Every structure is written in C-alpha cells, then in structure tokens.
C-alpha cells in the first residue's frame, strides 16, 4: 500500500467499512430499531479497529520465530499463539508504567513527609455503617466513658444502695429475720496490726462507737436499728472524728508557729547571765521580731548553707591514699634514712629516734588502713593455699623451682641442689608477712624480720636503732652496672645476704622513682644474668638457695626488661656453642636451668628457649662420655629436656638415645646382641658396675657433675645413682610421650635394654631396689605398648558385601524435548533447575530495578522541568512587572521634565 501513513490509514478504514458514504435517515432509523444488529456492529467495529491498530504498529507485537520445517502436533493453538504473537511489549510497558505510577510514584511523593491526621473514631473506616449509625454509636460510647458509677462500698456516698447483697440467689439484707450484731472485739486480735499508737486509737474509737450504738438501742428498745442504719452512723461518726483530728492538728500547727516566733526571746532569757541582765538595754530598744515569712526564708537559707557545708566537709578526704610512686618513694627514703642512722652509729654519733619513730608509726598506721581498705571490711578470708610471700618468693609472680627439675606429676627425686644445710637455710629464710606491698613483699629475710628495727612497735624500734645491724649490711647500695661491680659490692658480705642486697637495690632504683633508673636496672638485670652464669666453684660460689633467689629476681625483672635479659641469655648460649658445644661446664648447667624457669618452654619457637634446647640436644647427641662426670652431666641434661617439654610434650630423640647408651655402658655385663637401633659408644675402662649389690641407690647431686677422679666406693655409688636416675627418667618419658604415634617403635628398644638389667649376669652385681624398679618399669612399658599397638591398627578395607555397579538404562520419555537437558542424576538435575530458576529470577529482579530507576529518573526530571518552567514563568512575570513599572515611572518623569521645560520657556 503506497502513500503516507495517513493515507494508508484512511484507505484501511474505508475498506473495512468503518468510514464511507453517509447513511440516510431511513437506514439510521432501521439500524436504531434493530438492537441486536447494532450490538453486533459495535463489537465488529472494535475488532476491526484493533486489527488496524496492530497492523499500523508492527513494533507493538512480538512475533515468535516459526520452525524451519512443518511439524505436526496434537496441541491446537488459539488466539495470539495461532497468529504467532508471543507478546505485546507496548501494552506490557504501559501496564508497568501505570503500576509504578500507582505504587512507586506515591511512595516517592510521600518520602520524607511525616504527619497527618489518623481518624480513630468508631466506624470511620467501616463503609457498611450509615452516618446516623456511626453518630449514635459514638454518642453512646462517649456517654459510657463520661459516666462514673459510684461504688457500693464508697464511704462518701450517703445514698442507699439500689439493690442488696446476694449470695446464691438469696438476699443478705436480713429484712425478714431478727438482726443480730456479729461484731466481736476478739475478732480484731488477729488483725494485721503493728501495735502502733494509731492502731490502738482506731480500736478504741471502734469500741466507743459500738458502745454508743448500744446505748441508743437501750434508749429506744421498741425499735431496733437495721445494720444499714448502724453502718451509716458509724460512717458519720468516722467522718466527724476525722474532722476533729484535722481541727486539732491545725490548732497544734498554730501553737507551734507562735512558739517559733517567741523562741528568740525565750532563748535570750535562758542564756543571759545576771551580769548581762544588768547591762541589758531597755525593752523598747530591742530589735523587733521578724515576721513568719522572713523567718521561713531565713530557715530555708540556713538549712541550705548547712547542707553545703556538710557536703564540702565530706568531699575533702582526711587522709589521701598514696599512689604507687609515692609508696616506692617512701620505701626508698626509709631505707636511706636507716642507712644514714647506721652510718652515724658506726661513727659513734648520736641518733635522734623521735622523728624515725613518728615516721614509722605513720607508715604502720597507713599500712593497716590500706589493708583494711583492701579487705572492704570483710576480712582477709580463709587462705586455701600459701601465699607467694609465705613460700619465700620475692615477687608475687615468682614460682616454685622443683628440686628434681622434672615435669610435675612424676615421682622423680634425682639431683640434690646442694647439701642439706643449704636447703634448711632456704626453708628458714621464708618471710611470714603476707600483708606487704606487691613489690616489697619478701624484702626482709628471717633475721631482719626478727630485728625490732623493722617492727611496728615504736619502743622496740627506738631501742633497736641504737644497735648496729647483725650482719653489718647497709640499707643502701649503688646500682651495679656490670657483673664485676656486683661481685665487688657483695664480696665483703656473706653469700646468704645477696638476695637482700638485690631486693634493696631494686627498691632504691625502681623505674618509677627516677627516669634514669630504668636504664640502670636494665644493666643491673644483665649483670645478674652474668653473675648466675659465671664460673662456678664449690668453695667460693654462693649456694644454690641464693642462686635460686637470684633467678627469681631475674624472672621478675624480665617482665620489665625482656629484650635486655633475652639478649644476654642468647649471648651466653652463643658463647657455649662457639667455645664448648659438647664440653658443658657447671655454670652452663645453671644457665640452662635458669632459662627453663624464666622463659616459657612450651612455645613452638622462642628466642631463648629454642637455642637452649638445641644446645641440650647437641650435648646429648654428640658428646661421647669419657668419665663418670660425663654420664652425670648427660643425666642432668636429660632431666632439663624433660622439664622443657613438660607442657608441649615434643619428642626429644637425643634423650632416649643418651639414656639407653648410659645404661648399656654402666651395666655389669655387656649384651651379646644388638638391643636397639640407637648409637652405642664404647664405654671407658672401669665404667661398669661391679659388686654393688649392697649399695643403696641415692639421689644425684650437683657435685657429681664436676670433673674429678672418683675411686672405690664413691665411684660405685655414683654409677648406681646414675643407673637408678636413668630408669626414672625413662619412666617419666614414657608418661610424657604415651600418646605419640611412634611410641611402640621408641620404647620397644627401652624394654630390650631393661631386660638386660634384669638378666642374671647383671642382677647379681646390682642392688635389689634398682632391679625391682627396672622390672616394674618393664611391666609398665609392656602394658603401654600393648595399648598403643591396639590403638594403632593398620588400614584395611570395609567388611561388607560387594556393591553392584550402577547401570544407566535409557528411560523412555513421553514428553521428550530435544531442547531440554535430561540428567540421570536426580539431585544434580534438581540443582541445575534451581540454579537456572535463580538466574532467571535474578535477571528479572535486576530488570525491574532498572525500570524502577529509569521511571524515578523520568519523574524527577519531569518534576524538575515543571519547577523550572514555573520558576521561569514567574521570573519573566516579575521582570515584566518591574520593566513596566520602570517604564511608567520613566514616562512620568519625562513628561514632568518636558512640562517644566515648557514652563521655563514661557
């Protein structure tokens, strides 16, 4: 069809009969009379117009692509599907636009707008109710709310009740029965009363009212009052008594006010003396009394000032609590004053004791107050375990160093730290005052605690200050920066006083007292490390109790100076590895012991513990023993290795190899066959135990690790002690590594070596106690090996019948579609279907969100254009008005100017 769009539209309308020649009046009248034909024509006209509209807008229809080839199907297509129309994008777009205008546009217009009136009246939202019904119902509800129904038990209501009380349908008014007063005074005894004066007055008033009612009844015996009348009289008399009490209270208030006004004159008369009364001025010259209003204001102001003064007095503390820095400063000053007094006594000068006693009293009282404040008035409580001070620790964060240096839980008692006297001295040096400050706890040893100088009693302290110190130990020392300086300071004093010297140095040079003390104490802590690791001599070196106390001090200082102390320990360990990797000295053993007690040994990698553990492993694995002291050192290192692995439980192969090698080298008879896969060294001449059945096993001591020649009974006793200790080490190692996977492989060779001890050639030369211990350990390891073997079963297949291989038989689908994917796995097919549905829904949601965003953008643009258009219109109108007004004024001015010009020309 050629021509423009309008021409083609007119031609289509003409061809379909919508437009054409005009009908005559006769045709119109005939068509009007035939209603059915008129309706058919209207329907037909609508269908024709829809067809023409679809024809002239081809983009408003979405046509489906037909198949390439003709196919047959049982499904009959109707409507748009028959014509190959899959959708109408234009109508769908218009419907979506209309839906967004009804929902999204309304929400956008209401956004950020609050307020409005909500009609909560009855029936307002009910379209089924007539307005008259709504009004009637509202009126009835308002009347119900406004109506206040009085209670039948209201005492202020004098009107009679409309109906009487009933119970079970029977009246309780007793109108047809003789009235009997059931009031009994005894019933009031069970009343919930507190025995107050008001309660007694109420009971007395009730009795009086009851007696008056009885008198009234006696006066009129011919007529008895009903219970209702009696209750009315009781209520009336109650109101009367209430009024009388109020009147009496008002009278009392008036009398009290008069007394308050005259109180000043009465007080002046009472407090004035005879002398003052003679010299008193005449009465007419006295200041007149103030009025009640002024007196009330004065009293209010007075009460307010009293409260303010009381609050100010409470807000000011009587004795301020000292801070930690002030406590440390006071302790430092106390030690310095004691040292000054000691120096004066040494020079023969007199010492004034009054100031010291006063200061000590203040310190004692302050300590008692602080202890009471700490207890919150509840006491110290029941102590379930000894405190750190009671155990002899220098700080609260110290700990107990086991004598046997073996993991807790084991029954090893292997190495004596020193002679029994040293242990007794260390036990006697435990201070008993557990109420001291956290830092100064344990500053005083037993001798100083017994000294009256350090006690709280002023009289005893005054007498003690006149005496010199028992050991001649000063109270102040310079802070040594190197080990040589510390040795030079402590050289002139007994070894057991070294912990006291360290404590006083730490108290005098605490970091909170001076900014330079931190650097000083850091150098002092490294000097202590050097002192502990210095060359050890049994005659000149301090005892182990002193070294143990110094190690605790290093542990406490390591919390403040961890880097300096750790670097010093690493330096000493590096010197060991460079100079004597397998020839460890006694000082090296002390150093390694201190590392295990100061630093955490359970860390996977530690800057100090890891090198120390490597040093122990190298000495155990690479050292070939040549003397009995080498076997004792190996035993000591094995104990340290067990202590290091007490928590982490890491396996140390050098420990097992060293213990088994020691047993094979010291047993009386050598084995004829290989008893294990550990490296065995040829023992030195005379190292085996011979004729030791009468020797009792003892604990090893540190003296056994010293390298000197031992002969005879001493050598035999040492060999038996090493064997006994080694067996105990293997027992502790079995308990420590019982859960390891390789437990059977490791300890099966231990059982073989223990059998060698239990053999007859060795048994005759060894003590019975040692053989019994080895036999018990062998039985124990046998049980543990069996349990480990049972728990570690080899891998095997499951015991079940063979499963048939799945066969996928093709399934016939009646509704087979080649475009559809068929998956034999049902779960995988459902999952794929769910994923496809989720993808489809997600795309649809994103599409809708984009359409909503575009719609909102269009609406905002439309609103903006409307606002801009209105603004432009208003702007132009205002500009036009201004211009017109300016033009009018300009014309008027021009006319006036011309008129004046004409007037002048005349």
Short mmCIF file of N, CA and C in Angstrom, two decimals, residues 413-499:
data_model
loop_
_atom_site.label_atom_id
_atom_site.label_comp_id
_atom_site.label_asym_id
_atom_site.label_seq_id
_atom_site.Cartn_x
_atom_site.Cartn_y
_atom_site.Cartn_z
N UNK A 413 62.99 -37.87 92.20
CA UNK A 413 63.77 -37.04 93.11
C UNK A 413 65.22 -37.37 92.82
N UNK A 414 65.78 -36.60 91.86
CA UNK A 414 67.01 -37.06 91.23
C UNK A 414 68.25 -36.38 91.74
N UNK A 415 68.26 -35.03 91.67
CA UNK A 415 69.51 -34.33 91.93
C UNK A 415 69.33 -33.41 93.11
N UNK A 416 70.19 -33.51 94.10
CA UNK A 416 70.18 -32.58 95.23
C UNK A 416 70.82 -31.29 94.78
N UNK A 417 70.19 -30.17 95.10
CA UNK A 417 70.76 -28.88 94.71
C UNK A 417 72.03 -28.58 95.46
N UNK A 418 72.09 -28.96 96.71
CA UNK A 418 73.31 -28.76 97.49
C UNK A 418 73.17 -29.55 98.77
N UNK A 419 74.02 -29.30 99.72
CA UNK A 419 73.98 -30.02 100.99
C UNK A 419 72.68 -29.71 101.70
N UNK A 420 72.38 -30.51 102.74
CA UNK A 420 71.14 -30.33 103.47
C UNK A 420 71.09 -29.03 104.21
N UNK A 421 72.22 -28.50 104.61
CA UNK A 421 72.22 -27.22 105.33
C UNK A 421 71.71 -26.10 104.46
N UNK A 422 72.05 -26.12 103.16
CA UNK A 422 71.56 -25.08 102.26
C UNK A 422 70.07 -25.13 102.12
N UNK A 423 69.53 -26.34 102.02
CA UNK A 423 68.07 -26.47 101.90
C UNK A 423 67.37 -25.98 103.16
N UNK A 424 67.98 -26.29 104.32
CA UNK A 424 67.37 -25.83 105.58
C UNK A 424 67.43 -24.31 105.67
N UNK A 425 68.57 -23.73 105.21
CA UNK A 425 68.66 -22.28 105.24
C UNK A 425 67.64 -21.64 104.32
N UNK A 426 67.42 -22.24 103.16
CA UNK A 426 66.43 -21.68 102.25
C UNK A 426 65.03 -21.80 102.82
N UNK A 427 64.76 -22.87 103.58
CA UNK A 427 63.44 -23.01 104.19
C UNK A 427 63.27 -22.03 105.35
N UNK A 428 64.34 -21.73 106.04
CA UNK A 428 64.23 -20.82 107.17
C UNK A 428 64.15 -19.36 106.72
N UNK A 429 64.52 -19.09 105.49
CA UNK A 429 64.52 -17.72 105.01
C UNK A 429 63.17 -17.27 104.48
N UNK A 430 62.13 -18.00 104.81
CA UNK A 430 60.82 -17.64 104.27
C UNK A 430 60.22 -16.53 105.12
N UNK A 431 59.93 -15.37 104.59
CA UNK A 431 59.26 -14.33 105.37
C UNK A 431 57.80 -14.69 105.58
N UNK A 432 57.22 -14.19 106.66
CA UNK A 432 55.86 -14.56 107.02
C UNK A 432 54.85 -13.46 106.87
N UNK A 433 55.23 -12.23 106.56
CA UNK A 433 54.26 -11.14 106.46
C UNK A 433 53.69 -11.11 105.06
N UNK A 434 52.44 -11.49 104.94
CA UNK A 434 51.79 -11.50 103.62
C UNK A 434 50.89 -10.30 103.42
N UNK A 435 51.00 -9.30 104.27
CA UNK A 435 50.19 -8.10 104.11
C UNK A 435 51.00 -6.95 103.52
N UNK A 436 52.23 -7.21 103.00
CA UNK A 436 53.07 -6.15 102.49
C UNK A 436 52.64 -5.76 101.09
N UNK A 437 53.31 -4.75 100.58
CA UNK A 437 53.03 -4.29 99.23
C UNK A 437 53.45 -5.34 98.21
N UNK A 438 52.83 -5.25 97.00
CA UNK A 438 53.12 -6.26 95.98
C UNK A 438 54.60 -6.30 95.63
N UNK A 439 55.26 -5.15 95.63
CA UNK A 439 56.66 -5.15 95.23
C UNK A 439 57.59 -5.45 96.40
N UNK A 440 57.25 -4.86 97.60
CA UNK A 440 58.13 -5.02 98.75
C UNK A 440 57.89 -6.31 99.48
N UNK A 441 56.98 -7.19 98.96
CA UNK A 441 56.75 -8.47 99.62
C UNK A 441 58.02 -9.30 99.58
N UNK A 442 58.46 -9.72 100.75
CA UNK A 442 59.65 -10.55 100.83
C UNK A 442 60.94 -9.78 100.84
N UNK A 443 60.88 -8.45 101.10
CA UNK A 443 62.12 -7.69 101.15
C UNK A 443 62.98 -8.07 102.36
N UNK A 444 62.33 -8.49 103.45
CA UNK A 444 63.03 -8.79 104.68
C UNK A 444 63.19 -10.28 104.82
N UNK A 445 64.37 -10.70 105.17
CA UNK A 445 64.56 -12.11 105.45
C UNK A 445 64.19 -12.40 106.90
N UNK A 446 64.44 -13.63 107.33
CA UNK A 446 64.03 -14.02 108.68
C UNK A 446 64.79 -13.23 109.75
N UNK A 447 66.06 -13.01 109.54
CA UNK A 447 66.86 -12.29 110.54
C UNK A 447 66.41 -10.84 110.65
N UNK A 448 66.13 -10.22 109.50
CA UNK A 448 65.65 -8.84 109.56
C UNK A 448 64.24 -8.75 110.11
N UNK A 449 63.42 -9.79 109.83
CA UNK A 449 62.07 -9.78 110.38
C UNK A 449 62.10 -9.90 111.90
N UNK A 450 63.07 -10.66 112.43
CA UNK A 450 63.21 -10.76 113.89
C UNK A 450 63.81 -9.50 114.49
N UNK A 451 64.46 -8.69 113.68
CA UNK A 451 65.08 -7.47 114.18
C UNK A 451 64.00 -6.47 114.56
N UNK A 452 64.02 -5.92 115.77
CA UNK A 452 62.98 -4.95 116.17
C UNK A 452 62.99 -3.69 115.34
N UNK A 453 64.04 -3.45 114.57
CA UNK A 453 64.08 -2.24 113.77
C UNK A 453 62.94 -2.21 112.76
N UNK A 454 62.59 -3.40 112.20
CA UNK A 454 61.60 -3.48 111.15
C UNK A 454 60.21 -3.75 111.67
N UNK A 455 60.00 -3.75 112.97
CA UNK A 455 58.68 -3.98 113.54
C UNK A 455 57.98 -2.65 113.77
N UNK A 456 56.67 -2.75 114.05
CA UNK A 456 55.84 -1.55 114.13
C UNK A 456 55.93 -0.89 115.49
N UNK A 457 56.31 -1.61 116.58
CA UNK A 457 56.30 -1.04 117.92
C UNK A 457 57.40 0.03 118.00
N UNK A 458 57.00 1.21 118.40
CA UNK A 458 57.94 2.33 118.43
C UNK A 458 58.99 2.17 119.51
N UNK A 459 58.60 1.63 120.68
CA UNK A 459 59.57 1.50 121.77
C UNK A 459 60.69 0.53 121.39
N UNK A 460 60.28 -0.64 120.87
CA UNK A 460 61.28 -1.62 120.45
C UNK A 460 62.13 -1.09 119.31
N UNK A 461 61.51 -0.36 118.43
CA UNK A 461 62.27 0.16 117.28
C UNK A 461 63.27 1.22 117.75
N UNK A 462 62.87 2.02 118.71
CA UNK A 462 63.77 3.05 119.21
C UNK A 462 65.00 2.43 119.85
N UNK A 463 64.77 1.35 120.59
CA UNK A 463 65.92 0.67 121.20
C UNK A 463 66.76 -0.05 120.17
N UNK A 464 66.13 -0.57 119.13
CA UNK A 464 66.88 -1.31 118.11
C UNK A 464 67.72 -0.39 117.25
N UNK A 465 67.28 0.86 117.07
CA UNK A 465 68.06 1.77 116.25
C UNK A 465 69.42 2.10 116.87
N UNK A 466 69.51 1.90 118.17
CA UNK A 466 70.77 2.18 118.82
C UNK A 466 71.80 1.07 118.60
N UNK A 467 71.33 -0.10 118.10
CA UNK A 467 72.23 -1.23 117.90
C UNK A 467 72.65 -1.31 116.44
N UNK A 468 73.81 -1.79 116.15
CA UNK A 468 74.20 -1.96 114.75
C UNK A 468 73.51 -3.17 114.14
N UNK A 469 73.54 -3.24 112.80
CA UNK A 469 72.96 -4.37 112.09
C UNK A 469 73.73 -5.65 112.45
N UNK A 470 73.02 -6.77 112.55
CA UNK A 470 73.65 -8.02 112.96
C UNK A 470 74.75 -8.44 112.00
N UNK A 471 74.48 -8.28 110.69
CA UNK A 471 75.46 -8.68 109.68
C UNK A 471 76.25 -7.50 109.15
N UNK A 472 75.97 -6.32 109.67
CA UNK A 472 76.67 -5.14 109.17
C UNK A 472 76.30 -4.81 107.74
N UNK A 473 75.07 -5.13 107.34
CA UNK A 473 74.63 -4.95 105.95
C UNK A 473 74.03 -3.56 105.80
N UNK A 474 74.53 -2.74 104.87
CA UNK A 474 73.94 -1.40 104.67
C UNK A 474 72.53 -1.50 104.12
N UNK A 475 71.82 -0.37 104.25
CA UNK A 475 70.47 -0.31 103.72
C UNK A 475 70.42 0.28 102.32
N UNK A 476 71.46 0.93 101.88
CA UNK A 476 71.53 1.49 100.52
C UNK A 476 72.79 1.00 99.85
N UNK A 477 72.67 0.77 98.57
CA UNK A 477 73.80 0.31 97.76
C UNK A 477 73.77 1.06 96.43
N UNK A 478 74.93 1.25 95.82
CA UNK A 478 74.93 1.77 94.45
C UNK A 478 74.43 0.70 93.48
N UNK A 479 73.82 1.14 92.40
CA UNK A 479 73.26 0.19 91.43
C UNK A 479 74.39 -0.30 90.52
N UNK A 480 74.83 -1.55 90.65
CA UNK A 480 75.94 -2.04 89.79
C UNK A 480 75.47 -2.19 88.35
N UNK A 481 76.36 -1.83 87.44
CA UNK A 481 76.05 -1.91 86.02
C UNK A 481 76.70 -3.09 85.33
N UNK A 482 77.62 -3.74 85.98
CA UNK A 482 78.28 -4.92 85.41
C UNK A 482 78.38 -5.99 86.49
N UNK A 483 78.74 -7.18 86.03
CA UNK A 483 78.88 -8.28 86.97
C UNK A 483 80.06 -8.05 87.91
N UNK A 484 81.15 -7.42 87.43
CA UNK A 484 82.30 -7.15 88.28
C UNK A 484 81.93 -6.20 89.41
N UNK A 485 81.15 -5.17 89.11
CA UNK A 485 80.73 -4.25 90.16
C UNK A 485 79.84 -4.96 91.19
N UNK A 486 78.95 -5.79 90.72
CA UNK A 486 78.08 -6.51 91.66
C UNK A 486 78.90 -7.46 92.53
N UNK A 487 79.86 -8.12 91.94
CA UNK A 487 80.73 -9.02 92.73
C UNK A 487 81.55 -8.24 93.74
N UNK A 488 82.03 -7.07 93.35
CA UNK A 488 82.82 -6.25 94.26
C UNK A 488 81.97 -5.74 95.42
N UNK A 489 80.69 -5.46 95.17
CA UNK A 489 79.81 -4.98 96.24
C UNK A 489 79.48 -6.10 97.22
N UNK A 490 79.19 -7.30 96.70
CA UNK A 490 78.75 -8.41 97.55
C UNK A 490 79.92 -9.21 98.12
N UNK A 491 81.15 -8.88 97.77
CA UNK A 491 82.28 -9.70 98.20
C UNK A 491 82.48 -9.61 99.71
N UNK A 492 82.22 -8.47 100.30
CA UNK A 492 82.51 -8.27 101.72
C UNK A 492 81.36 -8.71 102.63
N UNK A 493 80.30 -9.27 102.07
CA UNK A 493 79.17 -9.69 102.88
C UNK A 493 78.94 -11.18 102.68
N UNK A 494 78.28 -11.84 103.63
CA UNK A 494 78.01 -13.27 103.47
C UNK A 494 77.16 -13.55 102.23
N UNK A 495 77.28 -14.77 101.72
CA UNK A 495 76.57 -15.12 100.48
C UNK A 495 75.06 -15.12 100.68
N UNK A 496 74.61 -15.47 101.87
CA UNK A 496 73.16 -15.56 102.08
C UNK A 496 72.49 -14.18 102.10
N UNK A 497 73.28 -13.11 102.18
CA UNK A 497 72.70 -11.76 102.16
C UNK A 497 72.58 -11.19 100.75
N UNK A 498 73.04 -11.93 99.73
CA UNK A 498 72.97 -11.40 98.36
C UNK A 498 71.52 -11.14 97.92
N UNK A 499 70.53 -12.04 98.20
CA UNK A 499 69.15 -11.71 97.81
C UNK A 499 68.63 -10.43 98.46
#
